[in-house]
GROMACS .gro file of C-alpha atoms in nm:
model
  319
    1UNK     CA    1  -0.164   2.103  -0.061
    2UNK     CA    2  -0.091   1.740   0.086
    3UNK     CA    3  -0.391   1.531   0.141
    4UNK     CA    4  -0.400   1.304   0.446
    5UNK     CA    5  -0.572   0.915   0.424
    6UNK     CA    6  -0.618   0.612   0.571
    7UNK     CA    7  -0.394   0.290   0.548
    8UNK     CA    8  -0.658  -0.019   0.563
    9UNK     CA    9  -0.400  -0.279   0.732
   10UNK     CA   10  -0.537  -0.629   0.528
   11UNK     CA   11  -0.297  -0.832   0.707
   12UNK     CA   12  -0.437  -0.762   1.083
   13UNK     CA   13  -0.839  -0.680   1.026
   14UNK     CA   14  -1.122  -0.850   0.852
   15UNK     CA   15  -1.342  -0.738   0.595
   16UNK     CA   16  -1.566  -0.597   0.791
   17UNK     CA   17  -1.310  -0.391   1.038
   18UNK     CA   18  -1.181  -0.309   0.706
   19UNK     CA   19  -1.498  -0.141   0.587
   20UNK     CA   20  -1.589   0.048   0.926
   21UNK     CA   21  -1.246   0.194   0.922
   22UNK     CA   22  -1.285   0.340   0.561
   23UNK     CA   23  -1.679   0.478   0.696
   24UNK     CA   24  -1.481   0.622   1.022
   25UNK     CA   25  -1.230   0.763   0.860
   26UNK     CA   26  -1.442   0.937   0.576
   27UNK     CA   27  -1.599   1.089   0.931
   28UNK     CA   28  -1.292   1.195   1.088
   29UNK     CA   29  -1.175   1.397   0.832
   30UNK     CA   30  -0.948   1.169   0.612
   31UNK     CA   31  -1.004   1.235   0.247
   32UNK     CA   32  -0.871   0.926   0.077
   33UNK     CA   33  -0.803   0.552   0.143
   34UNK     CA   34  -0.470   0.287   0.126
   35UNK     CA   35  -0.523  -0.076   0.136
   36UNK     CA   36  -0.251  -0.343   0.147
   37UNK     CA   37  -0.290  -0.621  -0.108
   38UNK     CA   38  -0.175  -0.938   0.057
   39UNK     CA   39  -0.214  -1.315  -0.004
   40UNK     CA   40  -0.023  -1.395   0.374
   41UNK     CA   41  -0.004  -1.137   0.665
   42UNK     CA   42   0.340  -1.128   0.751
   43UNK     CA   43   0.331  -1.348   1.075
   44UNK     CA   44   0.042  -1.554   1.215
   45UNK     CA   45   0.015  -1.308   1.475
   46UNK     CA   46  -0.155  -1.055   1.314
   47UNK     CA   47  -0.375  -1.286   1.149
   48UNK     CA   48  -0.609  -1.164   0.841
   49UNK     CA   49  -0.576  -1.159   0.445
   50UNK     CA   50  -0.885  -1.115   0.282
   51UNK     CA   51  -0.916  -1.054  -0.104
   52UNK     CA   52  -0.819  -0.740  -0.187
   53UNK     CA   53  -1.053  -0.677  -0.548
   54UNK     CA   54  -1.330  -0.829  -0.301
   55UNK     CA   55  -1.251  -0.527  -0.068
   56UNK     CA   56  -1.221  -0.268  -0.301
   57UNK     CA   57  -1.577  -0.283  -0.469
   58UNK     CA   58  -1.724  -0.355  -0.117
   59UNK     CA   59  -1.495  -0.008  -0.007
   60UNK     CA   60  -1.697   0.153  -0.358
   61UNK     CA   61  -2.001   0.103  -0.173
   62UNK     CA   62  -1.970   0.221   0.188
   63UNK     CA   63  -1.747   0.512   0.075
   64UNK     CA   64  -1.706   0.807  -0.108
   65UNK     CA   65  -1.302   0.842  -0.067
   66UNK     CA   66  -1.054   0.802  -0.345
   67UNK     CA   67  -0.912   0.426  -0.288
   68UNK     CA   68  -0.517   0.308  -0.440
   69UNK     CA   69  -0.357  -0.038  -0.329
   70UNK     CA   70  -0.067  -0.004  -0.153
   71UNK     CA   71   0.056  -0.239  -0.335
   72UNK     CA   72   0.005  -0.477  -0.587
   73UNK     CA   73   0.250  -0.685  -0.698
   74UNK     CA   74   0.114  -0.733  -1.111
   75UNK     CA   75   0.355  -0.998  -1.188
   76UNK     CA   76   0.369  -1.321  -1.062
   77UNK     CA   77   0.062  -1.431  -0.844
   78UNK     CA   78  -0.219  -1.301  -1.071
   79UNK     CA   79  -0.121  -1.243  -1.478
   80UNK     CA   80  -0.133  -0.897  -1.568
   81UNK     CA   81  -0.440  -0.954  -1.808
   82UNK     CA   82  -0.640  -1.063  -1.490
   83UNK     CA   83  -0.527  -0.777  -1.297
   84UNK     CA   84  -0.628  -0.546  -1.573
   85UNK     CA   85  -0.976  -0.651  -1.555
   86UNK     CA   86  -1.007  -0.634  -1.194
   87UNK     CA   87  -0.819  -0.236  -1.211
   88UNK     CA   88  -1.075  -0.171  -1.495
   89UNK     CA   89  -1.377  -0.306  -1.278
   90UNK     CA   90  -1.269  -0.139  -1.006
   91UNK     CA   91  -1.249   0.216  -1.193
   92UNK     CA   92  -1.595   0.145  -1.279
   93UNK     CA   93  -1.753   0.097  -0.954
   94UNK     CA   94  -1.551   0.389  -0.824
   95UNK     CA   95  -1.654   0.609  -1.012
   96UNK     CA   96  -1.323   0.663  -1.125
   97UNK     CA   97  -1.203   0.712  -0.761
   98UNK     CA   98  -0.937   0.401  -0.792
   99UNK     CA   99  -0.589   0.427  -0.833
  100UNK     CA  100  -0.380   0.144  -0.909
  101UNK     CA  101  -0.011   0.126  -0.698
  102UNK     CA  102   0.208  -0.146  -0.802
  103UNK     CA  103   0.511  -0.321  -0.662
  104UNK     CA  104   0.769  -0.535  -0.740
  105UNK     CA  105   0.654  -0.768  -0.457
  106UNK     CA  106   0.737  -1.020  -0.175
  107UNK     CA  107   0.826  -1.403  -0.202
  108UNK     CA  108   0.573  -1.419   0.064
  109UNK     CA  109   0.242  -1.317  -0.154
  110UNK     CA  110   0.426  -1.417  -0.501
  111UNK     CA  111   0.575  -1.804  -0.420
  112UNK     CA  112   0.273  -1.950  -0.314
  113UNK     CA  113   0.170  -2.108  -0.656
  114UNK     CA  114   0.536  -2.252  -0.733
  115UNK     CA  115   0.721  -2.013  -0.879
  116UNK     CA  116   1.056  -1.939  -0.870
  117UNK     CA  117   1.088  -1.591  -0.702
  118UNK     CA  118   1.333  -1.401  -0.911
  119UNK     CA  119   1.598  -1.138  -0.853
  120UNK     CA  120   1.526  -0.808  -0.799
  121UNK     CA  121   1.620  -0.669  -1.145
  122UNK     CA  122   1.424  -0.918  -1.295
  123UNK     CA  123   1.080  -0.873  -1.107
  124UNK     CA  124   1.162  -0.484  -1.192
  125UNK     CA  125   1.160  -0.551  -1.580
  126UNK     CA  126   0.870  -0.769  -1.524
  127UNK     CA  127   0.677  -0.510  -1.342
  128UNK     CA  128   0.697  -0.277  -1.641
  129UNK     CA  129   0.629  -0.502  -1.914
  130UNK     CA  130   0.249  -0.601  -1.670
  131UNK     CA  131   0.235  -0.227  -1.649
  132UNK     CA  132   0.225  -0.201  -2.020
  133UNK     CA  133   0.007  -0.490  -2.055
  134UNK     CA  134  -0.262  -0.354  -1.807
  135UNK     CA  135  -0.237   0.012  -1.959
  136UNK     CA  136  -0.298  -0.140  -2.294
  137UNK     CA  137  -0.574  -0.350  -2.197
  138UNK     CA  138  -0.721  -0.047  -2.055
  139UNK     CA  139  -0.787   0.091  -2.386
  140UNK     CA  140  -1.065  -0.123  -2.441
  141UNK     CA  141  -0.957  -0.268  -2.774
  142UNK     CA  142  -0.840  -0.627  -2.828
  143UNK     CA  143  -0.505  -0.735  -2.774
  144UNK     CA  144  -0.232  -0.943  -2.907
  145UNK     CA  145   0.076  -0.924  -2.671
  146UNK     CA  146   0.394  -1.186  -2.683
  147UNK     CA  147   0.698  -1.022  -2.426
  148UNK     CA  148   1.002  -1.144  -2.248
  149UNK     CA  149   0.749  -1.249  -1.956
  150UNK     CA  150   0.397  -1.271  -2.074
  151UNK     CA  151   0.184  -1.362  -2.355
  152UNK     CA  152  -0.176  -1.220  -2.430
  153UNK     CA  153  -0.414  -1.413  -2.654
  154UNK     CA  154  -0.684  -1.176  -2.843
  155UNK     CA  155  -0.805  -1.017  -2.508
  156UNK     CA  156  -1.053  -0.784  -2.462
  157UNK     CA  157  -1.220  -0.543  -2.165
  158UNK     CA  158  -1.534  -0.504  -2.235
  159UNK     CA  159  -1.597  -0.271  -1.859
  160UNK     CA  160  -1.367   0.016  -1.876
  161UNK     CA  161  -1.369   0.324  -1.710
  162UNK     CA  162  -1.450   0.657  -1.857
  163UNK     CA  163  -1.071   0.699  -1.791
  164UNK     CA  164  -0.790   0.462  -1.758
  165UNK     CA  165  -0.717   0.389  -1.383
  166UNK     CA  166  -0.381   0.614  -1.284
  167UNK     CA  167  -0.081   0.320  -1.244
  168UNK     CA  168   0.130   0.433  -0.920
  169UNK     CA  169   0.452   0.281  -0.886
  170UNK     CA  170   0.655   0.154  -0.549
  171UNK     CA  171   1.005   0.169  -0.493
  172UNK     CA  172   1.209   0.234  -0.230
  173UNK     CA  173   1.527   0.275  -0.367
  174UNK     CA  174   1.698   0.479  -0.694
  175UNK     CA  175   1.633   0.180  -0.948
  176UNK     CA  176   1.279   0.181  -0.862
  177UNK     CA  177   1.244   0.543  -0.788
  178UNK     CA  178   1.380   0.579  -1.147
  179UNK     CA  179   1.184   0.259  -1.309
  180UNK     CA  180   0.849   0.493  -1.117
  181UNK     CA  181   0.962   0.829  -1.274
  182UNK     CA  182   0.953   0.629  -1.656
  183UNK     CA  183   0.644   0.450  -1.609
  184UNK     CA  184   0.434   0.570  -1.363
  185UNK     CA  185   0.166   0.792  -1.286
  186UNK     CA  186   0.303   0.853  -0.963
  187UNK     CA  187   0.512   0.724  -0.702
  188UNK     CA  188   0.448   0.546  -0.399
  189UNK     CA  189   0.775   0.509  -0.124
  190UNK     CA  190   0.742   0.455   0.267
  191UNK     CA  191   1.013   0.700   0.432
  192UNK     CA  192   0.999   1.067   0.405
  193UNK     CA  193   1.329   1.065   0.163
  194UNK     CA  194   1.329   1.412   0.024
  195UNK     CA  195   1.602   1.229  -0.211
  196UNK     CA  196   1.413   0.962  -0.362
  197UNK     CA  197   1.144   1.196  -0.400
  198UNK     CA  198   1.401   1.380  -0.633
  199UNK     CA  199   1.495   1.092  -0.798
  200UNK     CA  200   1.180   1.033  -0.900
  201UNK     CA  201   1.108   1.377  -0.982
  202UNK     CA  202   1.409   1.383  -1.204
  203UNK     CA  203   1.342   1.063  -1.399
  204UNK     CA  204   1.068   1.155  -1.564
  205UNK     CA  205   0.820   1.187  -1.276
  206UNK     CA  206   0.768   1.555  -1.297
  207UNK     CA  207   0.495   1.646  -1.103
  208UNK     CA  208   0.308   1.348  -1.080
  209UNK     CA  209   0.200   1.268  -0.703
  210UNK     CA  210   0.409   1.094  -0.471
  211UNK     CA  211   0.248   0.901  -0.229
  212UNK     CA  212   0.345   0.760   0.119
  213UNK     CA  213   0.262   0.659   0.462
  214UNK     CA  214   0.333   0.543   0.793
  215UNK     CA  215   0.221   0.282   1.100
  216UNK     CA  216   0.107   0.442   1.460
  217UNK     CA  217   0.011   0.308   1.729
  218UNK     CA  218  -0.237   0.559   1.958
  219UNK     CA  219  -0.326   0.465   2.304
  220UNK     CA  220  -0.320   0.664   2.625
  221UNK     CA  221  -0.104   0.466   2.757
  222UNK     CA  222   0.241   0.477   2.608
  223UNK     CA  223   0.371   0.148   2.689
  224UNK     CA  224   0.076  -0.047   2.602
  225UNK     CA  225   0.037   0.102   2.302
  226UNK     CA  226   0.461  -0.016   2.241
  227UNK     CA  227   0.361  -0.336   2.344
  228UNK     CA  228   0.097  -0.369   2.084
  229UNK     CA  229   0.273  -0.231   1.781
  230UNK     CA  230   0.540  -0.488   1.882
  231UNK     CA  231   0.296  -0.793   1.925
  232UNK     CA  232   0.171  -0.722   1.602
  233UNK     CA  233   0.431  -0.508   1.360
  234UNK     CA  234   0.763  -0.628   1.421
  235UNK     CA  235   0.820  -0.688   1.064
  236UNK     CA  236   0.815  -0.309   1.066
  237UNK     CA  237   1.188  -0.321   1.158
  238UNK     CA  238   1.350  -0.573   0.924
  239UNK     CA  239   1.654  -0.436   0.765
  240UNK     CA  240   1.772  -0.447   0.390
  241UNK     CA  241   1.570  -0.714   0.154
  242UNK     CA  242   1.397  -0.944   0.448
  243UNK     CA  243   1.107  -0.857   0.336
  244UNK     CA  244   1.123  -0.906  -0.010
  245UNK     CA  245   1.254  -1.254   0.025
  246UNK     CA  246   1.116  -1.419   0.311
  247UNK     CA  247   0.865  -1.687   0.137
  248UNK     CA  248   0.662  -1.743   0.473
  249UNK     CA  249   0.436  -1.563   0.805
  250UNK     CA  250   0.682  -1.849   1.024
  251UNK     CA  251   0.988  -1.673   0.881
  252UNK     CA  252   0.913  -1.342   0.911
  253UNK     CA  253   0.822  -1.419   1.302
  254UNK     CA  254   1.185  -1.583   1.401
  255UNK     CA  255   1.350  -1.275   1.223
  256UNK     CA  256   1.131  -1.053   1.443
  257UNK     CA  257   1.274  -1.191   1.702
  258UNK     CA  258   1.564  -1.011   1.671
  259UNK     CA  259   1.347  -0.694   1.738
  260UNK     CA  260   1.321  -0.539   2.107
  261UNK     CA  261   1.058  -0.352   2.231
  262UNK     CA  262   1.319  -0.064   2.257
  263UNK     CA  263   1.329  -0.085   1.902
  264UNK     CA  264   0.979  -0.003   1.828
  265UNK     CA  265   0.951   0.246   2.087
  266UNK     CA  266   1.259   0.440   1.917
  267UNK     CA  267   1.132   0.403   1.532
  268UNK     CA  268   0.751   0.417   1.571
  269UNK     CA  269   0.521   0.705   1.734
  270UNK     CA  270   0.313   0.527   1.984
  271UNK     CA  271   0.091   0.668   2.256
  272UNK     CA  272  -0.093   1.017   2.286
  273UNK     CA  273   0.173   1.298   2.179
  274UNK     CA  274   0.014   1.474   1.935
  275UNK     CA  275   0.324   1.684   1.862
  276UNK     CA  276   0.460   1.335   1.769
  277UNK     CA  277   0.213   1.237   1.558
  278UNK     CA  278   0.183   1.598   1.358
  279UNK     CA  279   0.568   1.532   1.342
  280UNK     CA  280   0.579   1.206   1.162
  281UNK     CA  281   0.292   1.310   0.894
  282UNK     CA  282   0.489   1.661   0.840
  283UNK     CA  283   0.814   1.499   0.777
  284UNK     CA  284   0.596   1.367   0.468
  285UNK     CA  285   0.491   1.719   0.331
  286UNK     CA  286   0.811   1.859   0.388
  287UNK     CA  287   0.980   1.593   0.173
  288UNK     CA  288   0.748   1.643  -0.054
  289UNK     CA  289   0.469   1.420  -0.069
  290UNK     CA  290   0.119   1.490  -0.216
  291UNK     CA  291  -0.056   1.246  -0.010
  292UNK     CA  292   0.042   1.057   0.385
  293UNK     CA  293  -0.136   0.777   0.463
  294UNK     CA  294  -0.170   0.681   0.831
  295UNK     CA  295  -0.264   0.337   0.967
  296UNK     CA  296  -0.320   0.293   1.315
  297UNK     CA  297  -0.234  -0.084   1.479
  298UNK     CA  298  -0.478  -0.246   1.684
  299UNK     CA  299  -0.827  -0.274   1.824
  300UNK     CA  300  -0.842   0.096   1.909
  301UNK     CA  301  -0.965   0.238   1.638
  302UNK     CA  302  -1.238   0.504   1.756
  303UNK     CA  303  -0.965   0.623   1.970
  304UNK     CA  304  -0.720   0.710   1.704
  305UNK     CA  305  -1.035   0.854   1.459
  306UNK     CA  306  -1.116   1.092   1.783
  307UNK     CA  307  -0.746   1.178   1.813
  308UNK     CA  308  -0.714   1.258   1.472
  309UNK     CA  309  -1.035   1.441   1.386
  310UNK     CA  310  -0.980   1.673   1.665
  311UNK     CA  311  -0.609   1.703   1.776
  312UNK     CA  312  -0.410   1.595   1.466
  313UNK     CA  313  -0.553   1.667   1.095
  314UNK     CA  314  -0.651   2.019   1.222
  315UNK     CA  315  -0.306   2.086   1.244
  316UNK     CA  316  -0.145   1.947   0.961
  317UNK     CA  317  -0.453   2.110   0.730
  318UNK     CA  318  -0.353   2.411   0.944
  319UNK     CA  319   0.039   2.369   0.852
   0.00000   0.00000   0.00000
């Protein structure tokens, strides 16, 4: 059976929108939580970034719903011995309800402290070498690591979970799919691709879960609600690597500028369909995911957790 969460947008709330989604959602019927892990939104527009280890133990307290960043890039911003510590924390005050999704990341999170942004097949063998550092730091014994990429000095986690913190891995196309079906616990991808869910699947993944989700925008009215998830999402509709290169928010906005209104309208549900909405989550299931995370843009958020709780979930849990 598919489970159905939330998608905590980091980029366009605060901390404390950010906490009374996870409480509504736990209310509407959602049984597990996504949040973004961002140091920049991706344009000034939508405006927030907080800390996302500050959010998750303040998410272990107001919730009781399973929590995985979507995604963390392990690599470059934050060494993978510090992100093992904060994973291993966050198991803890969980409850064991965290799950760790990693990424191979975005200049625009990853640049900010200098460093060269490399290519792609490089951040992907440096995103398995952190994933081996941060699994083996798990353990709870000391270690001595010296890699292609990173060097660990006699380190030691003292607060560990009862068990290690599941490692979910990104991708989005069949290098990282495959990278994902090696190394990870599961899979995390963005489009219903019944393929790269086979690729996956194929490369070791098994039946590991594969995790995904999508943006809505719910309003009663239709072209409002297009208006809004263009004001605030363009960057939704970026083609090919864009996103993984861009190094800053001003960027990002003059390439959205290249992205009409039609455009959203045509690529995003928006408004108050529900057959829509039931039809983006199920393309999901039927590709084969074990878990669709939803996020809705903008300040109407009671709106969507009404819409949901009573018009959409109860037929997907029905399907």
């Amino acid at each position: 059976m598919t489970s159905f969460g939330y998608f905590l947008a980091s980029e366009e709330f605060t901390p404390a929108e950010l906490l009374e989604q996870a409480r509504q959602a736990e209310q509407a019927g959602f049984t597990c939580l996504a949040i973004s892990d961002h140091f920049h939104p991706w344009t000034d527009e939508q405006g927030q970034s907080p800390f996302v280890w500050s959010m998750v133990g303040a998410l272990a307290q107001v919730t009781s719903l399973p929590v995985t960043t979507f995604v963390t890039c392990p690599t470059v911003r934050m060494h993978p011995a510090v992100n093992a510590q904060a994973v291993a924390t966050s198991g803890v005050l969980t409850g064991n309800r965290f799950r760790f999704g990693v990424g191979s990341g975005e200049a625009l999170n990853e640049h900010i402290l200098g460093d060269a942004w490399p290519a792609v097949d490089v951040r992907l063998e440096m995103l398995e070498e952190a994933v081996h550092v941060i699994r083996t730091l798990q353990s709870g014994d000391e270690v001595t690591h010296r890699g292609k990429h990173y060097t660990v000095e006699n380190a030691r986690l003292y607060t560990v979970p009862d068990e290690p913190v599941p490692i979910y891995v990104s991708g989005f196309g069949p290098k990282a799919a495959a990278l994902a079906g090696r190394i990870g616990d599961g899979f995390v991808t963005m489009t219903p691709d019944a393929d790269l869910v086979g690729q996956f699947r194929r490369a070791g993944g098994g039946r590991k879960p594969v995790l995904g989700g999508t943006k809505v925008c719910w309003g009663a009215d239709r072209a409002q609600a297009v208006k809004t998830a263009h004001r605030l999402w363009p960057t939704q509709f970026l083609p090919g690597e864009l996103g993984q290169v861009l190094p800053d928010p001003a960027h990002f906005e003059q390439a959205a500028t290249l992205v009409t209104e039609e455009a959203v309208a045509d690529g995003m549900v928006c408004g108050a369909d529900t057959d829509e909405h039931v039809r983006a989550v199920a393309a999901y299931v039927d590709a084969g995911f074990d878990e669709v995370y939803v996020g809705q843009i903008g300040p109407d958020q009671q709106g969507f957790f009404d819409f949901y709780r009573s018009d959409v979930l109860p037929r997907l849990d029905g399907g």
